[in-house]
Coordinates of C-alpha atoms in Angstrom, one line a residue:
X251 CA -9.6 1.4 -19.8
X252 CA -10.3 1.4 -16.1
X253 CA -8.2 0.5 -13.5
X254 CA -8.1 -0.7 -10.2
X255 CA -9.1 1.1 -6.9
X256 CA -7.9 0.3 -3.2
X257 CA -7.6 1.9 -0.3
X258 CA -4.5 2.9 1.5
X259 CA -4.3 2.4 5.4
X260 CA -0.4 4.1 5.5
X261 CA 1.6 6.1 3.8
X262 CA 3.8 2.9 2.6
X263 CA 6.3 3.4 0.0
X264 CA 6.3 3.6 -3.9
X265 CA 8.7 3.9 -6.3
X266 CA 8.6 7.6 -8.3
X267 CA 10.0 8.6 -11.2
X268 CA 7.7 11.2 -12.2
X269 CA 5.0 12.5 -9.4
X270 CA 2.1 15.5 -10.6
X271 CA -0.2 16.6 -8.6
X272 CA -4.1 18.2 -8.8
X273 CA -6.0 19.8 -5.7
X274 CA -8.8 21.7 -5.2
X275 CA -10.6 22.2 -1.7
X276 CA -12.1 18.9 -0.7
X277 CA -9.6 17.2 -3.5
X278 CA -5.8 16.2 -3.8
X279 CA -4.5 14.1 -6.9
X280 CA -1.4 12.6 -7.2
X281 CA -0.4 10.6 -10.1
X282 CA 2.7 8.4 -10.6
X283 CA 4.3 7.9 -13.4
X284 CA 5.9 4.7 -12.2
X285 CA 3.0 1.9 -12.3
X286 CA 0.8 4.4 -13.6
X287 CA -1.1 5.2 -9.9
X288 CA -3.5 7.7 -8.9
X289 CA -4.0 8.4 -5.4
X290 CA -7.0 10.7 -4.7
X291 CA -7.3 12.1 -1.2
X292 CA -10.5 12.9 0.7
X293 CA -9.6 16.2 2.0
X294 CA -12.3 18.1 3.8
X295 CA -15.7 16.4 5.8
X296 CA -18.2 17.7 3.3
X297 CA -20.4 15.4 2.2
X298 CA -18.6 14.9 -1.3
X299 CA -16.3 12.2 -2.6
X300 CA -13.0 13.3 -4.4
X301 CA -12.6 12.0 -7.6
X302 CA -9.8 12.1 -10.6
X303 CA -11.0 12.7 -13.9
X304 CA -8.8 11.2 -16.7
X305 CA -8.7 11.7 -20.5
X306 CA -6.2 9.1 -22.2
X307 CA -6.3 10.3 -25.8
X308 CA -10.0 9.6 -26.5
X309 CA -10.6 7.8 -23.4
X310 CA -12.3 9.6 -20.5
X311 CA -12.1 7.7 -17.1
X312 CA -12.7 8.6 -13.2
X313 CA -11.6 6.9 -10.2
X314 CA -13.9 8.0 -7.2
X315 CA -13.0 8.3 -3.7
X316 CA -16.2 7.7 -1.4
X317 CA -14.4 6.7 1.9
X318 CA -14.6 10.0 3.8
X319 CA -12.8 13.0 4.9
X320 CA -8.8 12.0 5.4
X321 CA -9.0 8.8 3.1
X322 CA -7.2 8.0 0.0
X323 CA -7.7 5.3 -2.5
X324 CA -4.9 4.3 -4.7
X325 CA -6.4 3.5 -8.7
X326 CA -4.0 1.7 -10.7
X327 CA -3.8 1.9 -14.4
X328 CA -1.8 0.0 -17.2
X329 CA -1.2 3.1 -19.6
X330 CA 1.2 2.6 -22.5
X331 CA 4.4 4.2 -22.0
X332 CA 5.2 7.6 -23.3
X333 CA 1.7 9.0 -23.5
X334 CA 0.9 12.4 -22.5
X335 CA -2.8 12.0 -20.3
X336 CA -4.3 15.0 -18.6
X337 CA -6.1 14.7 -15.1
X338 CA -8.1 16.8 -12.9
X339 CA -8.6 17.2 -9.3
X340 CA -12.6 17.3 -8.4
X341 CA -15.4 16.8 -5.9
X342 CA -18.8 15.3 -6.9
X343 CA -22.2 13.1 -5.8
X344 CA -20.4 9.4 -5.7
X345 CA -24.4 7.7 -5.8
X346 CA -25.4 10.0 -8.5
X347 CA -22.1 9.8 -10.1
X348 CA -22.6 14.0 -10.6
X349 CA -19.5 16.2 -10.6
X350 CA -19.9 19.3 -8.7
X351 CA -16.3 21.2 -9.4
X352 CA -12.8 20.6 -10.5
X353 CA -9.6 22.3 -11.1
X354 CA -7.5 22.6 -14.2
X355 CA -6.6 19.9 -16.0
X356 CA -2.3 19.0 -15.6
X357 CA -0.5 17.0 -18.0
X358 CA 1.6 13.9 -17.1
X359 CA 3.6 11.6 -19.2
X360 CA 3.1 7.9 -18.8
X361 CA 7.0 7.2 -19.3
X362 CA 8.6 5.1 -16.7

């Protein structure tokens, strides 16, 4: 199941109740257990989008961030509660949709 991408002009505030985090260089992943966000952070001016992968049991998705260096998009998903997902930091082609690298996959719980 997809979810829905936006970017974020300011830091603004969200609600946490559980917060995990995935980087590697030109990547940073946060995900939010409250609401079920991903924000994926732009981090370095080379040429490459940052991207999360998910897998949701048997689901694999990816929210790509193709803004630039220094922007973050926010991707909001509508997990059921309790579920343990696993997510990954990554860079990648956004037009040929081609991964290039990623770090290890973390674990999160969905539970709010």
């Amino acid at each position: 199941m997809g979810g829905a991408c936006r970017p974020i002009e300011g830091a603004g505030s969200v609600s946490q109740l559980a917060v995990y985090a995935s980087s590697r260089a030109g990547a940073y992943v946060t995900f939010n257990s409250y609401g079920d966000h991903f924000v994926v952070q732009d981090t370095a001016a080379d040429g490459h989008s940052a991207l999360v992968q998910i897998l949701n049991g048997g689901t694999a998705s990816t929210c790509r961030n193709n803004l630039g260096a220094g922007r973050t998009v926010d991707c909001n998903y509508n997990f059921a509660e309790g579920r343990t997902i696993l997510f990954r930091a990554c860079v990648g082609e956004y037009g040929a949709r081609k991964i290039i690298a990623c770090a290890d996959f973390k674990s999160a719980n969905t539970a709010n």
